[in-house]
Amino acid sequence: DDPKRNTMTLIVTGLRLLLAKAVAVNVMMTIKAFLI
């Protein structure tokens, strides 16, 4: 396996996780705002 490609895959996966987390937080904040 190509180490460089593995690193790229790790970075992309990390970015996707960060994005998913940000979206989840935004949804939670929106729901909280509507409930208040």
PDB file of N, CA and C in Angstrom:
ATOM      1  N   ASP A   1       0.834  -1.211   0.000  1.00  0.00           N
ATOM      2  CA  ASP A   1       0.000   0.000   0.000  1.00  0.00           C
ATOM      3  C   ASP A   1       0.862   1.251   0.000  1.00  0.00           C
ATOM      4  N   ASP A   2       0.383   2.295  -0.643  1.00  0.00           N
ATOM      5  CA  ASP A   2       1.119   3.559  -0.740  1.00  0.00           C
ATOM      6  C   ASP A   2       0.891   4.376   0.535  1.00  0.00           C
ATOM      7  N   PRO A   3       1.956   4.649   1.287  1.00  0.00           N
ATOM      8  CA  PRO A   3       1.799   5.423   2.539  1.00  0.00           C
ATOM      9  C   PRO A   3       1.163   6.782   2.308  1.00  0.00           C
ATOM     10  N   LYS A   4       1.518   7.414   1.180  1.00  0.00           N
ATOM     11  CA  LYS A   4       0.977   8.748   0.893  1.00  0.00           C
ATOM     12  C   LYS A   4      -0.539   8.673   0.711  1.00  0.00           C
ATOM     13  N   ARG A   5      -0.990   7.626   0.004  1.00  0.00           N
ATOM     14  CA  ARG A   5      -2.426   7.479  -0.235  1.00  0.00           C
ATOM     15  C   ARG A   5      -3.149   7.182   1.076  1.00  0.00           C
ATOM     16  N   ASN A   6      -2.516   6.382   1.935  1.00  0.00           N
ATOM     17  CA  ASN A   6      -3.121   6.079   3.237  1.00  0.00           C
ATOM     18  C   ASN A   6      -3.304   7.352   4.036  1.00  0.00           C
ATOM     19  N   THR A   7      -2.298   8.230   3.999  1.00  0.00           N
ATOM     20  CA  THR A   7      -2.377   9.496   4.732  1.00  0.00           C
ATOM     21  C   THR A   7      -3.525  10.331   4.189  1.00  0.00           C
ATOM     22  N   MET A   8      -3.642  10.396   2.869  1.00  0.00           N
ATOM     23  CA  MET A   8      -4.722  11.177   2.252  1.00  0.00           C
ATOM     24  C   MET A   8      -6.082  10.629   2.686  1.00  0.00           C
ATOM     25  N   THR A   9      -6.221   9.297   2.687  1.00  0.00           N
ATOM     26  CA  THR A   9      -7.484   8.678   3.094  1.00  0.00           C
ATOM     27  C   THR A   9      -7.813   9.043   4.531  1.00  0.00           C
ATOM     28  N   LEU A  10      -6.789   9.003   5.400  1.00  0.00           N
ATOM     29  CA  LEU A  10      -6.994   9.357   6.808  1.00  0.00           C
ATOM     30  C   LEU A  10      -7.462  10.794   6.930  1.00  0.00           C
ATOM     31  N   ILE A  11      -6.811  11.693   6.180  1.00  0.00           N
ATOM     32  CA  ILE A  11      -7.159  13.118   6.246  1.00  0.00           C
ATOM     33  C   ILE A  11      -8.600  13.326   5.777  1.00  0.00           C
ATOM     34  N   VAL A  12      -8.960  12.698   4.667  1.00  0.00           N
ATOM     35  CA  VAL A  12     -10.320  12.852   4.131  1.00  0.00           C
ATOM     36  C   VAL A  12     -11.344  12.329   5.134  1.00  0.00           C
ATOM     37  N   THR A  13     -11.051  11.171   5.735  1.00  0.00           N
ATOM     38  CA  THR A  13     -11.968  10.599   6.725  1.00  0.00           C
ATOM     39  C   THR A  13     -12.116  11.534   7.908  1.00  0.00           C
ATOM     40  N   GLY A  14     -10.991  12.103   8.369  1.00  0.00           N
ATOM     41  CA  GLY A  14     -11.022  13.036   9.492  1.00  0.00           C
ATOM     42  C   GLY A  14     -11.867  14.256   9.171  1.00  0.00           C
ATOM     43  N   LEU A  15     -11.698  14.789   7.963  1.00  0.00           N
ATOM     44  CA  LEU A  15     -12.466  15.973   7.567  1.00  0.00           C
ATOM     45  C   LEU A  15     -13.954  15.656   7.521  1.00  0.00           C
ATOM     46  N   ARG A  16     -14.284  14.461   7.016  1.00  0.00           N
ATOM     47  CA  ARG A  16     -15.697  14.066   6.945  1.00  0.00           C
ATOM     48  C   ARG A  16     -16.286  13.965   8.343  1.00  0.00           C
ATOM     49  N   LEU A  17     -15.509  13.400   9.284  1.00  0.00           N
ATOM     50  CA  LEU A  17     -15.998  13.285  10.665  1.00  0.00           C
ATOM     51  C   LEU A  17     -16.222  14.665  11.257  1.00  0.00           C
ATOM     52  N   LEU A  18     -15.277  15.587  11.010  1.00  0.00           N
ATOM     53  CA  LEU A  18     -15.411  16.950  11.530  1.00  0.00           C
ATOM     54  C   LEU A  18     -16.664  17.607  10.954  1.00  0.00           C
ATOM     55  N   LEU A  19     -16.869  17.419   9.648  1.00  0.00           N
ATOM     56  CA  LEU A  19     -18.031  18.010   8.984  1.00  0.00           C
ATOM     57  C   LEU A  19     -19.326  17.447   9.579  1.00  0.00           C
ATOM     58  N   ALA A  20     -19.364  16.121   9.756  1.00  0.00           N
ATOM     59  CA  ALA A  20     -20.554  15.483  10.322  1.00  0.00           C
ATOM     60  C   ALA A  20     -20.828  16.023  11.721  1.00  0.00           C
ATOM     61  N   LYS A  21     -19.745  16.207  12.504  1.00  0.00           N
ATOM     62  CA  LYS A  21     -19.898  16.729  13.865  1.00  0.00           C
ATOM     63  C   LYS A  21     -20.463  18.142  13.821  1.00  0.00           C
ATOM     64  N   ALA A  22     -19.939  18.974  12.930  1.00  0.00           N
ATOM     65  CA  ALA A  22     -20.394  20.366  12.818  1.00  0.00           C
ATOM     66  C   ALA A  22     -21.878  20.401  12.439  1.00  0.00           C
ATOM     67  N   VAL A  23     -22.271  19.547  11.494  1.00  0.00           N
ATOM     68  CA  VAL A  23     -23.674  19.507  11.062  1.00  0.00           C
ATOM     69  C   VAL A  23     -24.563  19.071  12.226  1.00  0.00           C
ATOM     70  N   ALA A  24     -24.113  18.044  12.970  1.00  0.00           N
ATOM     71  CA  ALA A  24     -24.894  17.550  14.107  1.00  0.00           C
ATOM     72  C   ALA A  24     -25.085  18.659  15.136  1.00  0.00           C
ATOM     73  N   VAL A  25     -24.012  19.398  15.431  1.00  0.00           N
ATOM     74  CA  VAL A  25     -24.098  20.494  16.409  1.00  0.00           C
ATOM     75  C   VAL A  25     -25.078  21.556  15.918  1.00  0.00           C
ATOM     76  N   ASN A  26     -25.006  21.891  14.629  1.00  0.00           N
ATOM     77  CA  ASN A  26     -25.917  22.898  14.065  1.00  0.00           C
ATOM     78  C   ASN A  26     -27.366  22.449  14.190  1.00  0.00           C
ATOM     79  N   VAL A  27     -27.633  21.192  13.897  1.00  0.00           N
ATOM     80  CA  VAL A  27     -28.999  20.666  13.992  1.00  0.00           C
ATOM     81  C   VAL A  27     -29.485  20.743  15.437  1.00  0.00           C
ATOM     82  N   MET A  28     -28.612  20.351  16.386  1.00  0.00           N
ATOM     83  CA  MET A  28     -28.983  20.399  17.802  1.00  0.00           C
ATOM     84  C   MET A  28     -29.317  21.824  18.218  1.00  0.00           C
ATOM     85  N   MET A  29     -28.476  22.785  17.803  1.00  0.00           N
ATOM     86  CA  MET A  29     -28.702  24.184  18.161  1.00  0.00           C
ATOM     87  C   MET A  29     -30.033  24.670  17.579  1.00  0.00           C
ATOM     88  N   THR A  30     -30.315  24.283  16.334  1.00  0.00           N
ATOM     89  CA  THR A  30     -31.558  24.702  15.687  1.00  0.00           C
ATOM     90  C   THR A  30     -32.760  24.146  16.443  1.00  0.00           C
ATOM     91  N   ILE A  31     -32.699  22.865  16.797  1.00  0.00           N
ATOM     92  CA  ILE A  31     -33.803  22.235  17.531  1.00  0.00           C
ATOM     93  C   ILE A  31     -33.983  22.926  18.882  1.00  0.00           C
ATOM     94  N   LYS A  32     -32.865  23.195  19.571  1.00  0.00           N
ATOM     95  CA  LYS A  32     -32.935  23.880  20.871  1.00  0.00           C
ATOM     96  C   LYS A  32     -33.583  25.250  20.708  1.00  0.00           C
ATOM     97  N   ALA A  33     -33.189  25.975  19.669  1.00  0.00           N
ATOM     98  CA  ALA A  33     -33.725  27.319  19.434  1.00  0.00           C
ATOM     99  C   ALA A  33     -35.238  27.248  19.215  1.00  0.00           C
ATOM    100  N   PHE A  34     -35.704  26.208  18.495  1.00  0.00           N
ATOM    101  CA  PHE A  34     -37.138  26.079  18.225  1.00  0.00           C
ATOM    102  C   PHE A  34     -37.901  25.699  19.485  1.00  0.00           C
ATOM    103  N   LEU A  35     -37.264  24.909  20.359  1.00  0.00           N
ATOM    104  CA  LEU A  35     -37.941  24.443  21.576  1.00  0.00           C
ATOM    105  C   LEU A  35     -38.097  25.560  22.597  1.00  0.00           C
ATOM    106  N   ILE A  36     -37.150  26.499  22.599  1.00  0.00           N
ATOM    107  CA  ILE A  36     -37.197  27.578  23.599  1.00  0.00           C
ATOM    108  C   ILE A  36     -38.342  28.537  23.285  1.00  0.00           C
TER     109      ILE A  36
END
